[in-house]
Amino acid sequence: MHTEFLMGNEAIALGALAAGVQVVAGYPGTPSTEVLETAAKRGAGRIYVEWSCNEKAAMEVAAGAAYAGARTLVTCKQVGLNVAADPLMSLEYVGTKGGMVVMVADDPGPISSQTEQDTRTFAQFSKVPVFDPSSVKEAYDMVREAFELSELEGTPVFLRATTRVDHGYEAIEVADEQDWKTHDAEGFVKDASRWVIFPRLSVVNHANIERRNARLAKEFSDCPFNSASNASSDLPSAFARKGIATHGINYSYTQEALAALGLEGLPVLKVGTPFPFPEDLALRFLQGVDEVLCVEELDPVIERSLLQVCGKHGLRVAIKGKLTDNMALSGENTIESVQRAIADYLNVQVSDIATKDQDMPPLPVRPPVLCAGCPHRASFYAVKCAMGKKKTVFCGDIGCYTLGNAHPLNMVDTCLCMGAGITVAQGIYHVEPDTKCFSFTGDSTFFASGITGVVNAYYNQVDLTVIVLDNSTTAMTGHQPHPGTGRTMMGDAVAPVSIEAVLRGIGLKTVETVNPFDHELAVSTVQRVSELPGVKAIIFKSPCVMLSKPNAKSVVSASDCIGCKRCIRELGCPALFFENGKARIDETQCSGCTLCEQVCPVGAIAGGEKL
Amino acid sequence: MRDNIVLCGVGGQGTVLASRLLSTAAMLRNVPVKAAETIGMAQRGGSVTSHVRIGEGVSSPLVAKGTADLLMAFEPAEAARQLSYLKPDGVAVVSNRPVIPVSSVTGGPAYDLNAIMDYLKSHVERLIVVDADAASSALGSSRVLNVVLLGAALHSGALSMDADVMREAIHARLPQRFLELNLSALDYVKQV
Ligand SMILES: Cc1ncc(C[n+]2csc(CCOP(=O)(O)OP(=O)(O)O)c2C)c(N)n1
Ligand code: SF4
Ligand code: SF4
């Protein structure tokens, strides 16, 4: 063993490697991405790792590998699990042979996601056992335990961690590489009665799964990841029968809050396996208290489970939490919010914590913006100029380019989930065919879930201009490769999948590829193509500036600039600012993309270089 | 060692390396350490924070409000934004160089540097303002502001670790060719 300072996600990857994982598949998504990246880096030469084209593909690849007896890991963020739900729901009925852990990152807040869904609830729905770590160290231990359980029971197992564990750091002891387990996968053994899902098989397996989960609920009562402490003898008697139930990072907030209140001896139930719920342990805990405050993030999973235990065993314990408005219904908890909720629950005073916030002057805001020189800015601006005052709808999608919604571009009218831009636009078209409908889809999103939407549009005879924003990377989540880049996670150079060829293969007659920084050409292309009937596509192709690292800079000539602010008002490029009546460019940010040069009415800006 | 530290700034300013050096220093003395970083989106220019907690018996990686021994701010407005983490007698080390966001130019709240500095001065007893431009020209590089601020924090006595362990951490973490520059950045504030 040796000590390393690790991010939670790195610890999960190292735990999986120590458990002898052989195949890792995932699709990027904050806050899950570093798990797969670390597995690839630290497991290089030992294991197979892929960025799949979406989460459904990842889940199925891992399932196949697990059928063949390998230990497998799937990684995704919580909304990614929705995409992978179809295979996972059936896989639970079929079962696995090699250990299979599905690592899902939940995101209370949400800090960087569309939803605040809770994978603990998904576990109950899908009947898949779930581990919920409260620290980096526990995440490391749990992933190894999850592999053992999965292999023993022949079921996939969830490891769900939230952002504060995924992106928290801790110095922990980890196994040396020579002590990592190794497995020999037996290989796929044909057995149609096992691997082919049929109603007859499902009804039998359904009952088996319910029985297994009832048994696991009992076994989990002795699992070291769950614990119940009794009231300490020095606890004032007024508090002795008031307990707290909690989980994940909230366990550490609770400990901090209780220490700050001087009430460390309060009875605490910590639930590390929320499903199957450790009923016997919970029952023993409930028998020692009159009241319980459930300190949870996202869904009231423990709260509902405790209510169920009370109902089943006829206990008269008051269960408090989200359902009783003792805890916030949404958003992330903090040490402060947990301390306040516990103090209210116990009816004790807390000194007001944040005292320095009074009379703070207004602070500048720093919303995320498209980088200086981002090709998406040029693409949106070209469509905006081309369409002018026409009746249009711009259906956006998920990626850096969602930021095209911000002032001054205002070019994203809808955003739902990955791939939805193309299909939502079709729905709007069916209701108002006189609107010029556009969809904007990133290259990674196109491969993940855009292609079927284009097939749907072509098949169902829609008038739609499909814009693909091809920046040659999955930028939003930290620049992962995808099928169009010609690079895999194993580092191999492979034949890239051509977006243009895919679109032509579907049947589209008009597919044009344009550099969006060629502003005049980009505008005229949009004007011409959008007038054609049916489904047609424009691929705006120019690399993300974070990858291309251009050297040229544009400079404003102070003597030529007339101070009209047109560049600043039209583009919202973070490198442009106004000083002493003239536009100026922050050279540390400018990438010389030339967009502002082309917008300036008097040609006062020069020096850039189009990529 | 027992320290609660909040670092803040704007994406790309080097807060992560500074927090890494603090954690490394703790590890070199076998003291437990936890940390949390906001890992923002790919875009530059957003607010970023790191929390570092050094010492036995720490459970949350996040610092509670009103309990940080040290607030290390790479930017004045970010210092004001995170000030509620500082404990009443804590030390704030703040770079005086503002990073003005586009939103201040396109209609959002303006950036009033004087008001922000006045606010910091009137609310922090132990405030150390680092002249970032002077440091950059003296050191011949603007890329080591993070280590200059670390040096200022160590010199202020806000931390329970000494400059020696930080020197070891710099040796452990940084490539050979940057050592000299970073070691002189660490001593910069002490010498002026
Ligand atoms: C189902 C699902 N999986 C993953 C994510 C996380 N995610 C957000 S944006 C994005 C990819 C964006 O890449 P691309 O479409 O190429 O646009 P870019 O960021 O490069 O502009 C991903 C994977 C998500 N939001 N939903
Ligand atoms: S990271 Fe790339 S795609 Fe994202 S905003 Fe910056 S330049 Fe644009
Ligand atoms: S050339 Fe103009 S628009 Fe492009 S990055 Fe530089 S300042 Fe921004």
XYZ file of N, CA and C and ligand atoms in Angstrom, chain A residues 372-373 554 571 573 575-576 585 589-597, ligand 3:
59
model
N -12.845 33.597 -26.308
C -12.419 34.459 -27.399
C -11.978 33.544 -28.543
N -12.471 33.819 -29.729
C -12.053 33.016 -30.881
C -12.803 31.709 -31.022
N -5.379 39.922 -33.241
C -5.923 41.087 -33.921
C -5.704 42.314 -33.038
N -20.783 40.887 -30.974
C -20.119 39.598 -30.813
C -20.015 39.103 -29.380
N -17.378 39.024 -27.633
C -16.115 38.302 -27.450
C -15.442 38.819 -26.179
N -12.505 39.048 -25.330
C -11.242 39.775 -25.495
C -11.467 41.245 -25.856
N -12.693 41.592 -26.261
C -12.964 42.960 -26.702
C -13.453 43.810 -25.532
N -8.455 45.338 -27.633
C -8.440 43.877 -27.585
C -7.424 43.411 -26.544
N -6.037 37.157 -24.447
C -7.165 36.278 -24.744
C -7.397 36.093 -26.237
N -7.118 37.128 -27.034
C -7.447 37.091 -28.466
C -6.720 35.939 -29.160
N -7.462 35.262 -30.040
C -6.826 34.188 -30.802
C -6.670 34.591 -32.263
N -6.974 35.846 -32.559
C -6.825 36.320 -33.931
C -7.783 35.666 -34.898
N -9.011 35.387 -34.442
C -9.950 34.642 -35.291
C -10.473 35.491 -36.452
N -10.306 36.782 -36.371
C -10.664 37.765 -37.419
C -12.146 38.096 -37.506
N -12.968 37.503 -36.625
C -14.403 37.786 -36.738
C -14.666 39.282 -36.544
N -14.042 39.876 -35.513
C -14.285 41.304 -35.268
C -13.736 42.157 -36.419
N -12.651 41.687 -37.052
C -12.104 42.431 -38.194
C -13.149 42.533 -39.299
S -10.057 38.470 -33.405
Fe -11.618 39.730 -32.431
S -13.364 38.378 -32.177
Fe -11.583 37.070 -32.585
S -10.752 36.537 -30.581
Fe -9.666 38.375 -31.209
S -10.899 40.044 -30.341
Fe -12.191 38.233 -30.278
